Short mmCIF file of C-alpha atoms and ligand atoms in Angstrom, two decimals:
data_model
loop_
_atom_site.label_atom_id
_atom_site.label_comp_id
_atom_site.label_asym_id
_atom_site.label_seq_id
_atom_site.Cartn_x
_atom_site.Cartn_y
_atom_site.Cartn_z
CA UNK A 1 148.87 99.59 89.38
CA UNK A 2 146.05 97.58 90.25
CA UNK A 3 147.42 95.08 92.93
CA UNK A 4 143.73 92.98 92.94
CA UNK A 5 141.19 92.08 90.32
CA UNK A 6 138.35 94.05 91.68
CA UNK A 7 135.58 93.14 89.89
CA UNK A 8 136.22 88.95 90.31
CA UNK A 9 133.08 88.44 92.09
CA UNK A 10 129.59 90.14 91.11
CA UNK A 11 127.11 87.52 92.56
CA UNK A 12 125.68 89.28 95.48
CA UNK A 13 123.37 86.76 97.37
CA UNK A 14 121.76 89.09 99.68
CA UNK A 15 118.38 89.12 100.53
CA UNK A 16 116.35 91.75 99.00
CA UNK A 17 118.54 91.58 95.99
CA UNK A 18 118.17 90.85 92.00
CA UNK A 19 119.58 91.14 89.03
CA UNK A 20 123.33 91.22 88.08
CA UNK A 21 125.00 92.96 85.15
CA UNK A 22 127.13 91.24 84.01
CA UNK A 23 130.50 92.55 83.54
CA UNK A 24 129.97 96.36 84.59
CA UNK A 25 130.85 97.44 88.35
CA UNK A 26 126.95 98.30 88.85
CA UNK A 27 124.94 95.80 90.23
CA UNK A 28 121.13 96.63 90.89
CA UNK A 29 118.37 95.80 93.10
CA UNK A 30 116.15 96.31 95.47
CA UNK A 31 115.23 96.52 99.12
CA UNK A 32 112.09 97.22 101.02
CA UNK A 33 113.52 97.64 103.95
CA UNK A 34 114.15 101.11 104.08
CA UNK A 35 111.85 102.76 106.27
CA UNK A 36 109.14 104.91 104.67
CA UNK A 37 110.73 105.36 101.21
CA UNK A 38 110.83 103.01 98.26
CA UNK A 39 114.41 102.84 97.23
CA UNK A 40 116.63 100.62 95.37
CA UNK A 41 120.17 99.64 96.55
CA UNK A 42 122.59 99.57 93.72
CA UNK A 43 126.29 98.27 93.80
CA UNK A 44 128.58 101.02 91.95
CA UNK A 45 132.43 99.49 92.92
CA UNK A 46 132.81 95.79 94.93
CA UNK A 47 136.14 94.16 95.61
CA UNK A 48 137.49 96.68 98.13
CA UNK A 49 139.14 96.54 101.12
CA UNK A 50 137.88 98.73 104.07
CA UNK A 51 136.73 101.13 102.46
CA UNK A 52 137.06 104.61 105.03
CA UNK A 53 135.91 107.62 103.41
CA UNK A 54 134.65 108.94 100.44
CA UNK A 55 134.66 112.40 97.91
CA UNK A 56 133.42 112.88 94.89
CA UNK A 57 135.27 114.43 91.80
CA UNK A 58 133.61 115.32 88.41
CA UNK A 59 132.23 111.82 87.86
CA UNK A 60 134.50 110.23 89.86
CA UNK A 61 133.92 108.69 93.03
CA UNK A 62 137.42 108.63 95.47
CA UNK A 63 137.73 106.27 98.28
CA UNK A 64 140.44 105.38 100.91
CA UNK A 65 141.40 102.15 101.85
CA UNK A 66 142.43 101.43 105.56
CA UNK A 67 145.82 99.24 104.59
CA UNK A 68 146.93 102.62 102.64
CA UNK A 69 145.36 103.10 99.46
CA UNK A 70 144.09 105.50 97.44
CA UNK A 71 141.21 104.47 94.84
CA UNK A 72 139.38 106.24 92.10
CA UNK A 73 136.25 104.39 90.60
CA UNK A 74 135.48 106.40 87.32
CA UNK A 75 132.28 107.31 85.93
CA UNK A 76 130.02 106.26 88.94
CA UNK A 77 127.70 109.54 88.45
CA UNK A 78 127.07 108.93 85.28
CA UNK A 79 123.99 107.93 83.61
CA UNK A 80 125.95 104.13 82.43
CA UNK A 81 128.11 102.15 84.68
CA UNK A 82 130.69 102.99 86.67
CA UNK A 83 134.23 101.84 85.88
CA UNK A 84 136.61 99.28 87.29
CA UNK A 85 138.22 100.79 90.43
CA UNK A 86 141.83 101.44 89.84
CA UNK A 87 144.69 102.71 92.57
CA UNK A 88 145.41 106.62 92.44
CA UNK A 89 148.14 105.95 95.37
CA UNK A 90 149.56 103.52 98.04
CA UNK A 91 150.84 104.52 101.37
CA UNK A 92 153.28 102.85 103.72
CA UNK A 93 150.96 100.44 105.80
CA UNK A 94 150.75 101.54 109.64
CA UNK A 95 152.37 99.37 112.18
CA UNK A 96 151.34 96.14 112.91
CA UNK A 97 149.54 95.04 114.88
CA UNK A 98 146.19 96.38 112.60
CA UNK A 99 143.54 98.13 114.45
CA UNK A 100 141.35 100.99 113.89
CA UNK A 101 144.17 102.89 112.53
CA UNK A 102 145.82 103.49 108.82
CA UNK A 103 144.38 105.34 105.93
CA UNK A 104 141.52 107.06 106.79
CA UNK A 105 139.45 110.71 106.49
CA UNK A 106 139.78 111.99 102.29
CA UNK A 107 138.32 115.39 101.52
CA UNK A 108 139.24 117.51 98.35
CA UNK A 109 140.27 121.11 98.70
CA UNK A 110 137.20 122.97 98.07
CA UNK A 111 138.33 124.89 94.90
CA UNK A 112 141.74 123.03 93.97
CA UNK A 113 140.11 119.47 93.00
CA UNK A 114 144.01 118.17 92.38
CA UNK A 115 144.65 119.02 96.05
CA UNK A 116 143.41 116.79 98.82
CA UNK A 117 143.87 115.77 102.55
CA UNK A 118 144.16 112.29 103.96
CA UNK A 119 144.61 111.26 107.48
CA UNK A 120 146.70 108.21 108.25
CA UNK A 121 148.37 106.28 111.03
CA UNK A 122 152.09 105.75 110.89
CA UNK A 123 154.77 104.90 112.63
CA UNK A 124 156.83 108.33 113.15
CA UNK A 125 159.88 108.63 115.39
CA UNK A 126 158.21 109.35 118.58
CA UNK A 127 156.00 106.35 118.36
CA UNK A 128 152.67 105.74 116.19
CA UNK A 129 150.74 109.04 115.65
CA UNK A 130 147.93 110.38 113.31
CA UNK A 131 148.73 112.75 110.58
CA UNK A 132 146.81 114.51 107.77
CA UNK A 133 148.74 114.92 104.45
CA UNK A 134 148.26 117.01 101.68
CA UNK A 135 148.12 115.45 98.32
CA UNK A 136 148.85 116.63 94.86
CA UNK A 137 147.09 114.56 92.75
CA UNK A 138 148.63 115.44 89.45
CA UNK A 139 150.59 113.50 87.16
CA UNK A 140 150.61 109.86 87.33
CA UNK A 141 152.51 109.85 90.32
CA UNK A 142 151.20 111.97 93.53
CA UNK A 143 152.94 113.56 95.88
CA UNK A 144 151.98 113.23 100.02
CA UNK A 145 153.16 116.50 102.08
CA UNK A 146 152.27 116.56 105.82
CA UNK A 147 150.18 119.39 107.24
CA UNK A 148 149.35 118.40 110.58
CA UNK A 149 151.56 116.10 112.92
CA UNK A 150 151.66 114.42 115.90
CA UNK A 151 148.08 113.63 116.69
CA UNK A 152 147.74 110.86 119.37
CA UNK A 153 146.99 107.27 118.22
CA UNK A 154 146.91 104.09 119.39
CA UNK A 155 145.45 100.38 117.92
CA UNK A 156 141.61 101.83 118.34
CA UNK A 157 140.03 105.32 119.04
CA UNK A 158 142.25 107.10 116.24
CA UNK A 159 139.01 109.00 114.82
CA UNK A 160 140.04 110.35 111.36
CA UNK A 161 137.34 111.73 109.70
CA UNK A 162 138.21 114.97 107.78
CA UNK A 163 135.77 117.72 106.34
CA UNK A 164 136.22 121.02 104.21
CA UNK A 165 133.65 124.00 105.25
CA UNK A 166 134.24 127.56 104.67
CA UNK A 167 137.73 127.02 103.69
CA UNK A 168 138.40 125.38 107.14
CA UNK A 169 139.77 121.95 107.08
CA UNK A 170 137.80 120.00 110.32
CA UNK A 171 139.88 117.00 111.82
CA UNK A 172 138.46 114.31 114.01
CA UNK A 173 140.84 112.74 116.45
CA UNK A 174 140.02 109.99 119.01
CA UNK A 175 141.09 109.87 122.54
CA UNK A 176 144.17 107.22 121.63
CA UNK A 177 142.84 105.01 123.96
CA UNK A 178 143.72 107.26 127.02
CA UNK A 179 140.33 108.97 128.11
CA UNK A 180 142.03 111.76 130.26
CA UNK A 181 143.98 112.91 127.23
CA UNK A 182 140.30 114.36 125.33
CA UNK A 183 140.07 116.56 128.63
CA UNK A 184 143.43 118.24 128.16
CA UNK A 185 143.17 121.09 126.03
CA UNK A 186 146.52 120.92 125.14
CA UNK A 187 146.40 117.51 123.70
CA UNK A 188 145.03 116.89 120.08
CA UNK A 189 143.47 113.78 120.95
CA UNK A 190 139.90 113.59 122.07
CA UNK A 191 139.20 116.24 120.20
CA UNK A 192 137.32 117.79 116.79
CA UNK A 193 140.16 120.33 115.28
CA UNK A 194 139.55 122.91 113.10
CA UNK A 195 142.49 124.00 110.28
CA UNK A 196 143.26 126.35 108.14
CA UNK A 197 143.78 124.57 104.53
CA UNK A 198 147.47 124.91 105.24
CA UNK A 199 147.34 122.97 108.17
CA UNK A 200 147.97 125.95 110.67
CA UNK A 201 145.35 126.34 113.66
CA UNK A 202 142.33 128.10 112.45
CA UNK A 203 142.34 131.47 113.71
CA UNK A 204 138.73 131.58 114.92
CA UNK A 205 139.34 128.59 117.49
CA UNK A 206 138.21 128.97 120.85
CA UNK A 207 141.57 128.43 122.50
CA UNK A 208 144.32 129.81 120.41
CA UNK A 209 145.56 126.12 119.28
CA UNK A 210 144.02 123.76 117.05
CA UNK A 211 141.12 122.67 119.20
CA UNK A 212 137.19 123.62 117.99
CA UNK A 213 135.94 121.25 120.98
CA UNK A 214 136.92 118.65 123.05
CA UNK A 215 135.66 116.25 125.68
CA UNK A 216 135.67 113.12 122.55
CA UNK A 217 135.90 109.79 122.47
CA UNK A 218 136.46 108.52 119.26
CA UNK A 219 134.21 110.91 116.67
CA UNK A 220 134.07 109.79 113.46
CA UNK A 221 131.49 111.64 111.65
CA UNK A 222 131.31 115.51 110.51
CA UNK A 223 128.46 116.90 108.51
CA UNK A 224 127.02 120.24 108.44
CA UNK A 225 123.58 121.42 108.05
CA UNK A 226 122.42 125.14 108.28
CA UNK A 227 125.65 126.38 109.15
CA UNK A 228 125.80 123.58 112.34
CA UNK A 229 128.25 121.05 112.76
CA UNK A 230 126.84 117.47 113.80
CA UNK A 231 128.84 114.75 114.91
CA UNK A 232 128.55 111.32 115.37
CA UNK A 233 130.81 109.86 117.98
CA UNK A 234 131.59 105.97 119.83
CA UNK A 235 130.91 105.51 123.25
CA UNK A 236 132.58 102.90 125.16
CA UNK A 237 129.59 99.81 126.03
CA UNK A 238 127.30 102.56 126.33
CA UNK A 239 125.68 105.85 124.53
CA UNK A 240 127.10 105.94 121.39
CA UNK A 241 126.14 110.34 121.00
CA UNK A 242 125.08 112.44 117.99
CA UNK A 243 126.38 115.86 119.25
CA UNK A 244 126.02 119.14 117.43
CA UNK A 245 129.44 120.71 117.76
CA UNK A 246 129.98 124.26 119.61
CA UNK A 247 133.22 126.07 119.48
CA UNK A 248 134.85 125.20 122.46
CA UNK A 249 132.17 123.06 123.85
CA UNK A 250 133.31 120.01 126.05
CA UNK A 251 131.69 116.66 125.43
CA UNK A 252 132.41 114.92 128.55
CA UNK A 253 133.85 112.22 127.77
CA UNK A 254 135.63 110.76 130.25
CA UNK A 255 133.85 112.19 132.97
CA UNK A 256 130.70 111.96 131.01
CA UNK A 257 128.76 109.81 128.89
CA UNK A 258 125.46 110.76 126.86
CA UNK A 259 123.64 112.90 128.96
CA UNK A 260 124.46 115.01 132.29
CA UNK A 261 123.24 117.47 134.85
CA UNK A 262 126.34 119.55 134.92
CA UNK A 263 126.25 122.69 132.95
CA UNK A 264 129.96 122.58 131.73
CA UNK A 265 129.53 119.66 129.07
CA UNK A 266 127.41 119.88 126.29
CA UNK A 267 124.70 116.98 125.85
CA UNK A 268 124.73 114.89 122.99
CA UNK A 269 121.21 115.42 120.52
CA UNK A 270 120.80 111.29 121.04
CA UNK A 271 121.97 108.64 122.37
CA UNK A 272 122.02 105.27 121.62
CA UNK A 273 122.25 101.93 123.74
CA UNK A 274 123.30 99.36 123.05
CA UNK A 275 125.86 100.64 121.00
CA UNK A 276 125.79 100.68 117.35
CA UNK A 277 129.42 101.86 116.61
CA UNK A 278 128.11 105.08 114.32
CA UNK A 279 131.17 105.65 112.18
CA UNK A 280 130.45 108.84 109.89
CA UNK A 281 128.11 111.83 109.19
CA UNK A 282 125.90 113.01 106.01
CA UNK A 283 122.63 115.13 105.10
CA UNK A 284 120.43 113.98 102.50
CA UNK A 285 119.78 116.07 99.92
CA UNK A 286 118.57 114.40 97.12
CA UNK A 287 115.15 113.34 95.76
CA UNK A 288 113.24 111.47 98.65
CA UNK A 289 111.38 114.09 100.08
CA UNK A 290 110.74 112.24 103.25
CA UNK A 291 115.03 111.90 104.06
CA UNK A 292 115.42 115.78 103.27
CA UNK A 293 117.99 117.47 105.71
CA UNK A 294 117.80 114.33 107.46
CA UNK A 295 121.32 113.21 109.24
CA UNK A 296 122.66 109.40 107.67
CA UNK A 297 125.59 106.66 109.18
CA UNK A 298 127.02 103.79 108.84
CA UNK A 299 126.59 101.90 112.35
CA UNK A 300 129.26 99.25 112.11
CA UNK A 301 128.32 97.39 114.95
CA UNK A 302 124.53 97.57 114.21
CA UNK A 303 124.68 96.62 110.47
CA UNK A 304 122.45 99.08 109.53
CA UNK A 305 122.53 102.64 108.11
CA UNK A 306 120.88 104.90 110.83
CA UNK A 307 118.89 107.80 110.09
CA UNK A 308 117.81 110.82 112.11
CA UNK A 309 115.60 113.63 111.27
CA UNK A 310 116.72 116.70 112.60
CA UNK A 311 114.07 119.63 113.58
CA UNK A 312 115.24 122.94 114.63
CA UNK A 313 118.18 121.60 116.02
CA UNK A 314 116.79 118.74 117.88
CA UNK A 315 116.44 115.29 116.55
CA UNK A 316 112.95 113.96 116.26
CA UNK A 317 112.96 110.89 114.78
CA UNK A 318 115.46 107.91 113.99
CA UNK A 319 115.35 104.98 111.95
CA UNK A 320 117.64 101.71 111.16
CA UNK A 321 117.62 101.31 106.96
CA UNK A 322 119.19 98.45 104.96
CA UNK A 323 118.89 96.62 108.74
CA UNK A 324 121.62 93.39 108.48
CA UNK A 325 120.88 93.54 104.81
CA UNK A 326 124.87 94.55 104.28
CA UNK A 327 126.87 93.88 107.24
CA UNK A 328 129.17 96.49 108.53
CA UNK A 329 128.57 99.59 106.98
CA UNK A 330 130.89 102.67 107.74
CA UNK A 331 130.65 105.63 105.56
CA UNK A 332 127.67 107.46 103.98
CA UNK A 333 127.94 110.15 101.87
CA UNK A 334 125.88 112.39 99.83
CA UNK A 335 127.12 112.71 96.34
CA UNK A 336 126.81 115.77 93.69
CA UNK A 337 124.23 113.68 91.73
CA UNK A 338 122.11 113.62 95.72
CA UNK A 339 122.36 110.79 96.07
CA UNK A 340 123.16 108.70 99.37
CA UNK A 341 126.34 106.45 99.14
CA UNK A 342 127.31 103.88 101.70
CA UNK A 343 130.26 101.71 102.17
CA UNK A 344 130.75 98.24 103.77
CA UNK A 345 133.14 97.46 106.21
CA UNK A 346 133.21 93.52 106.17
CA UNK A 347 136.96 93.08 105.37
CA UNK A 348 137.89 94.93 108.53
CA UNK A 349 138.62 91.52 110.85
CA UNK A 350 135.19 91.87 112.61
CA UNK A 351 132.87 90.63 110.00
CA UNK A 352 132.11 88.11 107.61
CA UNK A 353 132.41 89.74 103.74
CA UNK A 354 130.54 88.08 101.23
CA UNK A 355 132.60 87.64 98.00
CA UNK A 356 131.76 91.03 96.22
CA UNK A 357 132.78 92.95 99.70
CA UNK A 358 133.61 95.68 100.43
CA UNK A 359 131.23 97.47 98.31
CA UNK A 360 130.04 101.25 97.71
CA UNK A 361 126.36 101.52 97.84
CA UNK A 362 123.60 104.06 96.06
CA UNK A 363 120.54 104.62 97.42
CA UNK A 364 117.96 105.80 95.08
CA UNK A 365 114.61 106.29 94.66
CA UNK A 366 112.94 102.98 93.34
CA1 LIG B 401 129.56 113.09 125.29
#
């Protein structure tokens, strides 16, 4: 059941933009301010509502939505335009009062493409917590089973980013708003976690428990290049970190922030201050030659989608694409055509959505 016309507003008056089309869900133009590369931004689903995090299946493109929805927009990899988004699924909302939390990190089993995991925020008898479900996505009704329970949450820092590598199932959980928490091993929160696909602690963890590192603020982002594990996390008014993730590597945070001289916490590859808010993690792939292996975000505070060229394992260059063009943006996302996808965030109380928001983003070659 759709519970919203999605596709009621198609005029996009940004700057750097042209063209409409019409009907379809696909509206194209094109920006020059994207660094060294001549790309055009296209819109390929608008009429969302915070959108968190996005997978890709056959030609499908799958998207959370913070309040607690699950929503497939057909036929976006195609060569034609993509279809009207429609809802796969709707969750109970999370406890008022709305922050950070509700339905967040969506990744699809790796071989099983009617399985996948969500992470939401709900109100469980001990209080309001983080969980990731496992959803069957068959039939015409699907079917939420928890997996992992109990993760610390709180209005803001509830992290929630999930990613599938090597049949491990990778968790990001922020420190709940209670900094000494992400220095206690034995708490979830503050941490990156690292699952089986049934939800039991990976058995390669560093600690015997479901912790792969700690030391976190509020992570967000998880991608993986060359067998490494890069991060993008929040700082508090300060150092906002790219980290590349160790087993059982401690981030600092609280004692830390960004850099440090003491050899028990692991230094972040860059820092960034003022803060920028960097809310997720991808590596280009696709065909601009110049963004290859490079590392992409959202930076919701920033309004830009950062870039950072990585270069045996140190970062060597950054860059600020699509700069205010957008607003908020939150997730990018590589997707199986290699392209880069990006959503906005400017339904999410702190910005100011034009009438097509939120939107999904491609970046491609002009
Ligand atoms: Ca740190």
């Amino acid at each position: 059941m759709n519970r919203r016309t999605y596709l009621g507003a198609l005029t996009v008056a940004v700057s750097g933009l042209a063209g409409c089309s019409g009907s379809g869900a696909r509206t194209q133009g094109s920006s020059n301010a994207s660094g060294s590369a001549d790309v055009r931004v296209e819109t390929v689903a608008s009429g969302l509502e915070v959108p968190w995090d996005v997978a890709f299946h056959d030609d499908s493109l799958y998207l959370t939505e913070r309040p607690g929805r699950i929503v497939r927009v057909p036929a976006v990899t195609g060569e034609g335009e993509s279809g009207e988004p429609e809802s796969v699924a709707e969750l109970p909302k999370r406890t008022e009062p709305a922050g950070e939390g509700g339905l967040l990190g969506f990744a699809f089993h790796p071989s099983d493409h009617d399985t996948a995991y969500v992470y939401q925020t709900h109100e469980s008898a001990e209080g309001l917590r983080n969980r990731v479900l496992r959803a069957d996505l068959r039939g015409s009704t699907p079917s939420f089973q928890p997996i992992v329970e109990g993760i610390p949450a709180a209005s803001n820092h509830n992290g929630g980013r999930l990613a599938v590598n090597d049949d491990a199932l990778y968790v990001t959980a922020g420190d709940a708003s209670n900094g000494d928490l992400a220095q206690d091993r034995s708490s979830l929160a503050g941490k990156v976690l690292r699952y089986t696909l049934d939800g039991d602690p990976h058995p390669e963890n560093p600690f015997g428990n479901p912790v792969f590192s700690y030391g976190h603020r509020n992570p967000q982002g998880l991608a993986f290049l060359d067998g490494r594990l890069y991060s993008t996390e929040h700082g508090p008014d300060h150092d906002d970190e790219i980290n590349r993730l160790e087993p059982g590597g401690n981030y600092g945070w609280p004692e830390v922030m960004g850099r440090s001289d003491a050899d028990r916490f692991v230094d972040p590859l860059a820092t960034y201050t003022p803060t920028i808010a960097p809310a997720s993690a991808a590596i280009y792939d696709g065909p601009i030659a110049e963004w290859q292996g490079n590392l992409f975000f959202g930076a919701l505070a920033g309004d830009f989608l950062g870039r950072a060229r990585i270069s045996n394992g140190k970062i060597t260059e950054r860059s600020r694409l699509l700069d205010g063009e957008f607003g908020r943006l939150r997730t990018a996302v590589t997707g199986p055509d290699d392209h880069l996808y990006v959503t906005t965030s400017n339904r999410d109380g702190r910005g100011s959505p034009a009438d097509a928001d939120d939107r999904v983003l491609r970046i491609r070659p002009r």
